[in-house]
Coordinates of N, CA, C and O in Angstrom, one line a residue:
K11 N 17.4 -1.6 -5.8 CA 17.2 -0.4 -5.0 C 15.9 0.0 -5.1 O 15.1 0.1 -6.3
E12 N 15.0 0.6 -4.1 CA 13.8 0.9 -4.3 C 13.6 2.3 -4.8 O 14.5 3.1 -4.8
V13 N 12.6 2.4 -5.6 CA 12.3 3.6 -6.6 C 11.3 4.8 -5.8 O 10.3 4.3 -5.3
L14 N 11.7 6.0 -5.8 CA 11.1 7.0 -5.3 C 9.8 7.4 -6.2 O 10.1 7.3 -7.4
R15 N 9.0 8.2 -5.7 CA 7.8 8.7 -6.7 C 8.4 9.3 -7.6 O 8.1 9.2 -8.8
V16 N 9.2 10.5 -7.4 CA 9.7 11.2 -8.4 C 10.6 10.5 -9.5 O 10.6 10.8 -10.7
E17 N 11.4 9.7 -9.0 CA 12.3 8.9 -9.8 C 11.4 8.0 -10.9 O 11.6 7.8 -12.0
A18 N 10.3 7.4 -10.5 CA 9.3 6.7 -11.3 C 8.8 7.6 -12.4 O 8.8 7.2 -13.4
L19 N 8.4 8.8 -12.0 CA 7.8 9.9 -12.9 C 8.8 9.9 -14.2 O 8.5 10.0 -15.2
K20 N 10.1 10.5 -13.7 CA 11.1 10.6 -14.5 C 11.2 9.4 -15.7 O 11.3 9.8 -16.7
M21 N 11.4 8.4 -15.0 CA 11.6 7.2 -15.8 C 10.5 7.0 -16.8 O 10.6 6.8 -17.9
I22 N 9.2 7.0 -16.3 CA 7.9 7.0 -17.1 C 8.1 8.1 -18.4 O 8.0 7.6 -19.4
F23 N 8.2 9.2 -17.7 CA 8.1 10.2 -19.1 C 9.3 10.0 -20.0 O 9.3 10.4 -21.3
E24 N 10.5 9.8 -19.4 CA 11.6 9.6 -20.3 C 11.5 8.5 -21.2 O 11.8 8.6 -22.5
V25 N 11.1 7.3 -20.8 CA 11.0 6.1 -21.5 C 9.8 6.3 -22.8 O 9.9 6.0 -23.8
L26 N 8.7 7.0 -22.3 CA 7.5 7.3 -23.2 C 8.0 8.5 -24.2 O 7.1 8.7 -24.9
K27 N 9.1 9.2 -24.0 CA 9.4 10.2 -24.7 C 8.4 11.4 -24.7 O 8.1 12.0 -25.6
A28 N 7.7 11.6 -23.5 CA 6.6 12.4 -23.3 C 7.3 13.8 -23.2 O 8.4 14.0 -22.6
P29 N 6.7 15.0 -23.9 CA 7.4 16.1 -23.7 C 7.3 16.7 -22.2 O 6.0 16.8 -21.7
V30 N 8.3 17.1 -21.7 CA 8.1 17.7 -20.3 C 8.8 19.1 -20.3 O 10.1 19.1 -20.7
N31 N 8.1 20.3 -20.0 CA 8.5 21.6 -19.8 C 9.7 21.7 -18.8 O 9.1 21.5 -17.5
K32 N 10.8 21.8 -18.9 CA 11.9 22.0 -17.8 C 12.0 23.2 -17.2 O 12.8 23.5 -16.2
Q33 N 11.1 24.3 -17.6 CA 11.0 25.6 -17.1 C 10.0 25.5 -16.0 O 8.6 25.6 -16.6
V34 N 10.1 25.4 -14.8 CA 9.1 25.4 -13.6 C 9.5 26.3 -12.8 O 10.6 26.6 -12.3
A35 N 8.7 27.5 -12.4 CA 9.0 28.5 -11.8 C 9.0 28.2 -10.3 O 10.1 28.8 -9.5
H36 N 8.1 27.6 -9.9 CA 8.1 27.4 -8.2 C 7.4 26.0 -8.1 O 6.7 25.2 -8.8
P37 N 7.7 25.3 -6.9 CA 7.1 24.0 -6.4 C 5.5 24.1 -6.2 O 5.2 25.2 -6.0
L38 N 4.9 23.1 -6.8 CA 3.5 23.2 -6.8 C 2.9 22.6 -5.3 O 1.8 22.8 -5.1
F39 N 3.8 22.0 -4.5 CA 3.6 21.4 -3.3 C 4.3 21.9 -2.2 O 5.7 22.2 -2.6
P40 N 4.2 22.0 -1.0 CA 4.9 22.7 0.0 C 6.3 21.8 0.4 O 7.2 22.3 1.0
D41 N 6.1 20.5 0.0 CA 7.1 19.7 0.4 C 8.1 19.3 -0.7 O 9.1 18.4 -0.8
L42 N 7.9 20.1 -1.8 CA 8.9 20.0 -3.1 C 9.8 21.2 -2.7 O 9.4 22.2 -2.5
Q43 N 11.3 20.8 -2.9 CA 12.3 21.6 -2.9 C 12.5 22.5 -4.1 O 12.4 22.2 -5.4
S44 N 12.6 23.9 -4.0 CA 12.6 24.7 -4.8 C 14.1 24.5 -5.8 O 15.1 24.4 -5.2
G45 N 13.9 24.4 -7.1 CA 14.8 24.0 -8.0 C 15.2 22.8 -8.2 O 16.3 22.4 -8.6
A46 N 14.5 21.7 -7.4 CA 14.9 20.6 -7.5 C 14.8 19.9 -8.9 O 14.0 20.3 -9.9
W47 N 15.5 19.0 -9.3 CA 15.7 18.1 -10.6 C 14.2 17.7 -11.0 O 14.0 17.8 -12.2
Y48 N 13.7 17.4 -10.1 CA 12.1 16.7 -10.2 C 11.0 17.6 -10.6 O 10.1 17.1 -11.0
L49 N 11.2 18.8 -10.3 CA 10.0 19.7 -10.5 C 9.4 19.6 -11.8 O 8.1 19.7 -11.8
P50 N 10.0 19.8 -13.1 CA 9.3 19.5 -14.2 C 8.4 18.4 -14.6 O 7.5 18.3 -15.1
Y51 N 9.1 17.0 -13.8 CA 8.3 15.9 -14.1 C 7.0 15.9 -13.0 O 6.0 15.3 -13.3
V52 N 7.2 16.5 -11.9 CA 6.1 16.5 -11.0 C 4.8 17.5 -11.7 O 3.5 17.1 -11.7
K53 N 5.4 18.5 -12.2 CA 4.4 19.5 -12.9 C 3.7 18.9 -14.0 O 2.5 18.8 -14.2
E54 N 4.4 18.2 -14.9 CA 3.9 17.4 -16.0 C 2.8 16.5 -15.4 O 1.9 16.3 -16.1
A55 N 3.3 15.7 -14.3 CA 2.3 14.5 -13.7 C 1.2 15.1 -13.5 O -0.2 14.6 -13.6
V56 N 1.2 16.2 -12.7 CA -0.3 16.9 -12.1 C -0.8 17.6 -13.3 O -2.1 17.3 -13.5
D57 N -0.2 18.2 -14.2 CA -1.0 18.7 -15.5 C -1.7 17.6 -16.2 O -2.9 17.9 -16.6
E58 N -1.1 16.5 -16.4 CA -1.7 15.4 -17.2 C -2.4 14.4 -16.6 O -2.9 13.3 -16.9
L59 N -2.7 14.7 -15.1 CA -3.5 13.8 -14.4 C -2.8 12.5 -14.1 O -3.5 11.4 -14.0
V60 N -1.5 12.2 -14.3 CA -0.6 11.2 -14.0 C -0.7 10.8 -12.5 O -0.5 9.7 -12.1
A61 N -0.4 12.0 -11.8 CA -0.1 11.7 -10.5 C -0.8 12.9 -9.8 O -1.0 14.0 -10.2
Q62 N -1.0 12.9 -8.4 CA -1.5 14.1 -7.7 C -1.0 14.0 -6.3 O -0.3 13.2 -6.0
G63 N -1.2 15.1 -5.4 CA -0.8 15.2 -4.0 C -1.7 14.5 -3.2 O -2.5 13.7 -3.7
Y64 N -1.4 14.3 -1.9 CA -2.1 13.6 -1.1 C -3.1 14.5 -0.3 O -3.0 15.8 -0.5
P65 N -4.0 13.8 0.4 CA -5.0 14.8 1.0 C -4.4 15.8 1.8 O -5.1 16.9 2.1
D66 N -3.4 15.6 2.4 CA -2.8 16.8 3.3 C -2.0 17.8 2.5 O -1.4 18.6 3.3
G67 N -2.1 17.7 1.4 CA -1.6 19.0 0.5 C -0.2 18.7 0.0 O 0.5 19.7 -0.6
T68 N 0.3 17.5 0.5 CA 1.8 17.4 -0.2 C 2.0 16.3 -1.3 O 0.9 15.7 -1.5
F69 N 3.2 16.2 -1.6 CA 3.5 15.3 -2.9 C 4.2 13.9 -2.5 O 4.1 13.2 -2.9
K70 N 5.1 14.2 -1.5 CA 5.8 13.3 -0.9 C 6.8 12.5 -2.0 O 6.7 11.4 -2.4
P71 N 7.7 13.6 -2.5 CA 8.6 13.3 -3.5 C 9.6 12.1 -3.1 O 10.0 11.4 -3.9
T72 N 9.9 12.0 -1.8 CA 10.8 11.0 -1.6 C 10.3 9.7 -1.1 O 11.0 9.0 -0.5
A73 N 8.8 9.7 -1.2 CA 8.1 8.5 -0.8 C 8.7 7.2 -1.7 O 8.6 7.6 -3.0
V74 N 8.7 6.1 -1.1 CA 8.9 5.0 -2.2 C 7.6 4.7 -2.7 O 6.6 4.6 -2.4
V75 N 7.7 4.5 -4.4 CA 6.6 4.3 -5.2 C 6.1 2.8 -4.8 O 6.9 2.0 -5.0
N76 N 4.8 2.4 -4.7 CA 4.6 1.3 -4.5 C 3.9 0.8 -5.8 O 3.6 1.3 -6.7
M77 N 3.4 -0.7 -6.1 CA 3.1 -1.3 -7.2 C 2.0 -0.4 -7.8 O 2.1 -0.1 -9.0
V78 N 0.9 -0.4 -6.8 CA -0.3 0.3 -7.5 C -0.2 1.7 -7.9 O -0.5 2.1 -9.0
E79 N 0.7 2.3 -7.1 CA 0.9 3.8 -7.5 C 1.6 3.8 -9.1 O 1.3 4.5 -9.8
F80 N 2.7 2.9 -9.0 CA 3.3 2.9 -10.4 C 2.6 2.6 -11.5 O 2.6 3.2 -12.7
Y81 N 1.8 1.4 -11.3 CA 0.9 0.9 -12.6 C -0.1 2.1 -12.7 O -0.3 2.4 -14.1
K82 N -0.6 2.8 -11.9 CA -1.6 4.0 -12.2 C -0.7 4.9 -13.0 O -1.5 5.3 -14.1
M83 N 0.2 5.3 -12.5 CA 1.1 6.5 -13.3 C 1.6 5.8 -14.7 O 1.4 6.7 -15.7
L84 N 2.0 4.9 -14.7 CA 2.4 4.2 -16.1 C 1.4 4.3 -17.0 O 1.4 4.8 -18.2
F85 N 0.3 3.7 -16.7 CA -0.8 3.6 -17.7 C -1.6 4.8 -17.9 O -2.0 5.4 -19.2
L86 N -1.6 5.9 -17.0 CA -2.0 7.4 -17.4 C -1.1 8.0 -18.2 O -1.6 8.6 -19.2
A87 N 0.1 7.8 -17.9 CA 1.0 8.7 -18.8 C 1.1 8.1 -20.2 O 1.3 8.9 -21.0
A88 N 0.8 6.7 -20.3 CA 1.0 6.1 -21.6 C -0.3 6.3 -22.3 O -0.6 5.9 -23.5
K89 N -1.3 7.0 -21.6 CA -2.6 7.1 -22.1 C -3.4 5.9 -22.6 O -4.1 5.8 -23.5
T90 N -3.3 5.0 -21.8 CA -3.8 3.6 -21.8 C -5.2 4.0 -21.7 O -5.5 4.3 -20.6
D91 N -6.2 3.1 -22.4 CA -7.6 3.2 -22.0 C -7.8 1.9 -20.9 O -7.7 0.9 -21.1
I92 N -8.1 2.4 -19.8 CA -8.3 1.5 -18.7 C -9.8 1.2 -18.6 O -10.6 2.2 -18.1
N93 N -10.2 0.0 -18.5 CA -11.6 -0.5 -18.4 C -11.9 -0.6 -17.0 O -11.3 -1.3 -16.1
P94 N -12.9 0.1 -16.5 CA -13.3 0.2 -15.1 C -14.0 -1.0 -14.6 O -13.9 -1.3 -13.3
E95 N -14.5 -1.7 -15.5 CA -15.1 -3.0 -15.0 C -14.2 -4.2 -15.2 O -13.3 -4.5 -16.0
I96 N -14.2 -5.0 -14.1 CA -13.2 -5.8 -13.8 C -13.9 -7.2 -14.5 O -14.9 -7.7 -14.1
I97 N -13.0 -7.6 -15.4 CA -13.4 -8.8 -16.2 C -12.6 -9.9 -16.1 O -12.9 -11.1 -16.9
V98 N -11.4 -9.9 -15.6 CA -10.3 -10.8 -15.3 C -10.4 -11.4 -13.8 O -11.1 -10.6 -13.1
D99 N -9.9 -12.6 -13.8 CA -10.0 -13.0 -12.4 C -8.5 -12.4 -11.5 O -7.5 -12.4 -12.2
L100 N -8.9 -11.8 -10.6 CA -7.8 -10.9 -9.9 C -7.1 -12.0 -8.9 O -7.8 -12.7 -8.3
P101 N -5.7 -11.6 -8.8 CA -5.1 -12.6 -7.9 C -5.5 -12.3 -6.5 O -6.0 -11.0 -6.1
P102 N -5.3 -13.2 -5.5 CA -5.5 -12.8 -4.0 C -4.9 -11.7 -3.6 O -3.7 -11.3 -4.1
G103 N -5.5 -10.9 -2.8 CA -5.0 -9.7 -2.5 C -5.4 -8.4 -2.8 O -5.0 -7.4 -2.6
V104 N -6.2 -8.7 -4.2 CA -6.7 -7.4 -4.8 C -8.3 -7.8 -5.0 O -8.6 -8.9 -5.6
H105 N -9.1 -7.0 -4.6 CA -10.6 -7.1 -4.8 C -11.1 -6.3 -5.8 O -10.6 -5.0 -6.1
K106 N -12.2 -6.4 -6.6 CA -12.7 -5.8 -7.7 C -13.0 -4.3 -7.2 O -13.2 -3.4 -8.2
E107 N -13.3 -4.2 -5.9 CA -13.8 -3.0 -5.2 C -12.6 -1.9 -5.2 O -12.8 -0.8 -4.8
D108 N -11.3 -2.3 -5.0 CA -10.2 -1.5 -4.8 C -10.0 -0.5 -6.0 O -10.2 -0.8 -7.0
W109 N -9.6 0.7 -5.5 CA -9.5 1.6 -6.5 C -8.4 1.2 -7.4 O -8.6 1.8 -8.8
F110 N -7.6 0.5 -7.3 CA -6.4 0.1 -7.9 C -6.8 -1.1 -8.9 O -5.9 -1.4 -9.8
A111 N -7.8 -1.6 -8.6 CA -8.1 -2.9 -9.3 C -8.0 -2.9 -10.7 O -7.7 -3.6 -11.7
P112 N -8.5 -1.8 -11.4 CA -8.5 -1.6 -13.0 C -7.0 -1.6 -13.5 O -6.8 -2.1 -14.6
Y113 N -6.2 -0.8 -12.6 CA -4.8 -0.9 -13.2 C -4.1 -2.3 -13.1 O -3.5 -2.4 -14.0
I114 N -4.4 -2.9 -12.1 CA -3.9 -4.2 -12.0 C -4.5 -5.2 -13.0 O -3.5 -5.9 -13.7
Q115 N -5.5 -5.1 -13.3 CA -6.2 -5.7 -14.4 C -5.6 -5.6 -15.8 O -5.2 -6.6 -16.5
E116 N -5.4 -4.3 -15.9 CA -4.6 -3.9 -17.2 C -3.1 -4.4 -17.3 O -2.7 -5.0 -18.2
A117 N -2.6 -4.4 -16.1 CA -1.1 -4.9 -15.9 C -1.1 -6.4 -16.4 O -0.2 -7.0 -16.9
L118 N -2.1 -7.1 -15.7 CA -2.2 -8.5 -15.8 C -2.7 -8.9 -17.3 O -2.1 -9.8 -18.0
R119 N -3.6 -7.9 -18.0 CA -4.2 -8.3 -19.2 C -3.0 -8.1 -20.3 O -3.1 -9.0 -21.3
T120 N -2.2 -7.1 -20.1 CA -1.0 -6.9 -21.1 C 0.2 -7.5 -20.8 O 0.9 -7.6 -21.5
N121 N 0.2 -8.5 -19.7 CA 1.4 -9.3 -19.3 C 2.5 -8.3 -18.9 O 3.7 -8.8 -19.0
I122 N 2.2 -7.2 -18.6 CA 3.4 -6.4 -18.1 C 3.7 -6.7 -16.6 O 4.7 -6.6 -16.1
L123 N 2.6 -7.2 -15.8 CA 2.8 -7.8 -14.4 C 2.8 -9.4 -14.5 O 1.8 -9.7 -14.9
D124 N 3.7 -9.8 -14.0 CA 3.7 -11.3 -13.8 C 3.6 -11.5 -12.3 O 4.3 -10.9 -11.6
I125 N 2.6 -12.1 -12.0 CA 2.3 -12.5 -10.7 C 3.2 -13.6 -10.1 O 3.4 -14.7 -10.7
Q126 N 4.0 -13.3 -9.1 CA 5.2 -14.1 -8.5 C 5.0 -14.3 -7.2 O 5.7 -15.0 -6.5
S127 N 3.8 -13.9 -6.6 CA 3.5 -14.2 -5.2 C 2.1 -14.3 -4.9 O 1.2 -13.7 -5.8
D128 N 1.8 -15.1 -4.0 CA 0.4 -15.3 -3.7 C 0.1 -15.2 -2.3 O 0.7 -16.0 -1.5
P129 N -0.4 -14.3 -1.8 CA -1.4 -13.1 -2.5 C -0.5 -12.1 -2.9 O 0.9 -12.0 -2.6
L130 N -0.9 -11.3 -4.0 CA -0.3 -10.0 -4.6 C -0.1 -9.1 -3.6 O -1.3 -9.0 -2.8
N131 N 0.8 -8.5 -3.4 CA 1.0 -7.5 -2.2 C 0.9 -6.0 -3.1 O 2.0 -5.5 -3.6
P132 N -0.2 -5.4 -3.4 CA -0.4 -4.3 -4.1 C 0.6 -3.0 -3.5 O 0.8 -2.2 -4.3
G133 N 0.8 -3.2 -2.1 CA 1.6 -2.1 -1.6 C 3.2 -2.1 -1.4 O 3.9 -1.4 -1.0
R134 N 3.6 -3.3 -2.1 CA 5.0 -3.8 -2.3 C 5.6 -2.6 -3.0 O 5.2 -2.2 -4.0
P135 N 7.0 -2.0 -2.3 CA 7.8 -1.0 -3.0 C 8.2 -1.7 -4.3 O 8.5 -2.8 -4.4
M136 N 8.2 -0.7 -5.3 CA 8.8 -1.0 -6.5 C 10.6 -0.8 -6.7 O 10.8 0.1 -6.0
T137 N 10.9 -1.6 -7.3 CA 12.6 -1.7 -7.3 C 13.0 -1.1 -8.6 O 12.1 -1.1 -9.6
R138 N 14.4 -0.7 -9.0 CA 14.6 -0.4 -10.2 C 14.4 -1.3 -11.3 O 14.0 -1.1 -12.3
G139 N 14.7 -2.7 -10.5 CA 14.5 -3.7 -11.7 C 13.0 -4.1 -12.1 O 12.8 -4.2 -13.2
D140 N 12.1 -3.8 -11.1 CA 10.7 -3.8 -11.2 C 10.1 -3.0 -12.3 O 9.6 -3.2 -13.4
V141 N 10.7 -1.6 -12.2 CA 10.2 -0.5 -12.9 C 10.9 -0.7 -14.4 O 10.2 -0.4 -15.4
A142 N 12.1 -1.0 -14.3 CA 12.6 -1.2 -15.8 C 12.0 -2.3 -16.6 O 11.8 -2.2 -17.7
L143 N 11.7 -3.5 -16.1 CA 11.0 -4.7 -16.7 C 9.6 -4.1 -17.0 O 9.0 -4.5 -18.3
A144 N 8.8 -3.3 -16.2 CA 7.6 -2.9 -16.6 C 7.5 -2.1 -17.7 O 6.8 -2.1 -18.6
L145 N 8.6 -1.0 -17.7 CA 8.7 -0.1 -18.7 C 9.1 -0.8 -20.1 O 8.8 -0.6 -21.2
H146 N 9.9 -1.9 -20.1 CA 10.3 -2.5 -21.2 C 9.1 -3.3 -21.8 O 8.9 -3.3 -23.1
K147 N 8.4 -3.9 -20.9 CA 7.2 -4.7 -21.5 C 6.2 -3.9 -22.1 O 5.7 -4.1 -23.1
L148 N 6.1 -2.6 -21.6 CA 5.2 -1.5 -22.0 C 5.8 -1.2 -23.7 O 4.8 -1.0 -24.5
L149 N 6.9 -1.1 -23.8 CA 7.4 -0.4 -24.8 C 7.2 -1.7 -26.1 O 7.1 -1.3 -27.0
L150 N 7.7 -2.9 -25.6 CA 7.3 -3.8 -26.5 C 5.9 -4.1 -27.0 O 5.6 -4.4 -28.2
L151 N 4.8 -3.7 -26.1 CA 3.5 -3.8 -26.3 C 3.2 -2.8 -27.3 O 2.6 -2.8 -28.4
K152 N 3.6 -1.4 -26.9 CA 3.5 -0.4 -27.9 C 4.0 -0.4 -29.3 O 3.4 0.0 -30.3
N153 N 5.2 -1.2 -29.3 CA 5.7 -1.3 -30.7 C 5.4 -2.7 -31.3 O 5.9 -3.1 -32.4
G154 N 4.2 -3.2 -30.8 CA 3.6 -4.3 -31.5 C 4.4 -5.7 -31.3 O 4.2 -6.6 -32.2
N155 N 5.4 -5.9 -30.4 CA 6.2 -7.1 -30.2 C 5.5 -8.1 -29.0 O 4.8 -7.5 -28.1

């Protein structure tokens, strides 16, 4: 099953054991439902600069998270130092000028992302399996395994 943006945030924050203030008075974006389970995770993501809204002022909580959005949120939430200079060979489908290239570089460098398609489809929706595997690999990396 494909993962929504808010589901990805919850999984990331829960796995990283990041403190999330469960008391949120009101939605930060007009497309967020008042009282929704995901409000604390969205607020934490915005406060910590892990995720942001779209130029139209919405958050799109029920949009499916794609690969590059997910890796950006994952590395920002994990407070990973991201090298903005591209020093590895990127797979076809990713160009060093792309805004997401540093996040793909980090995912490749740490072996959190295995390239299984040629070219890489950065807009590919993430599934629960994809997210679980990436989070597992990140935890192994953080634990020195």
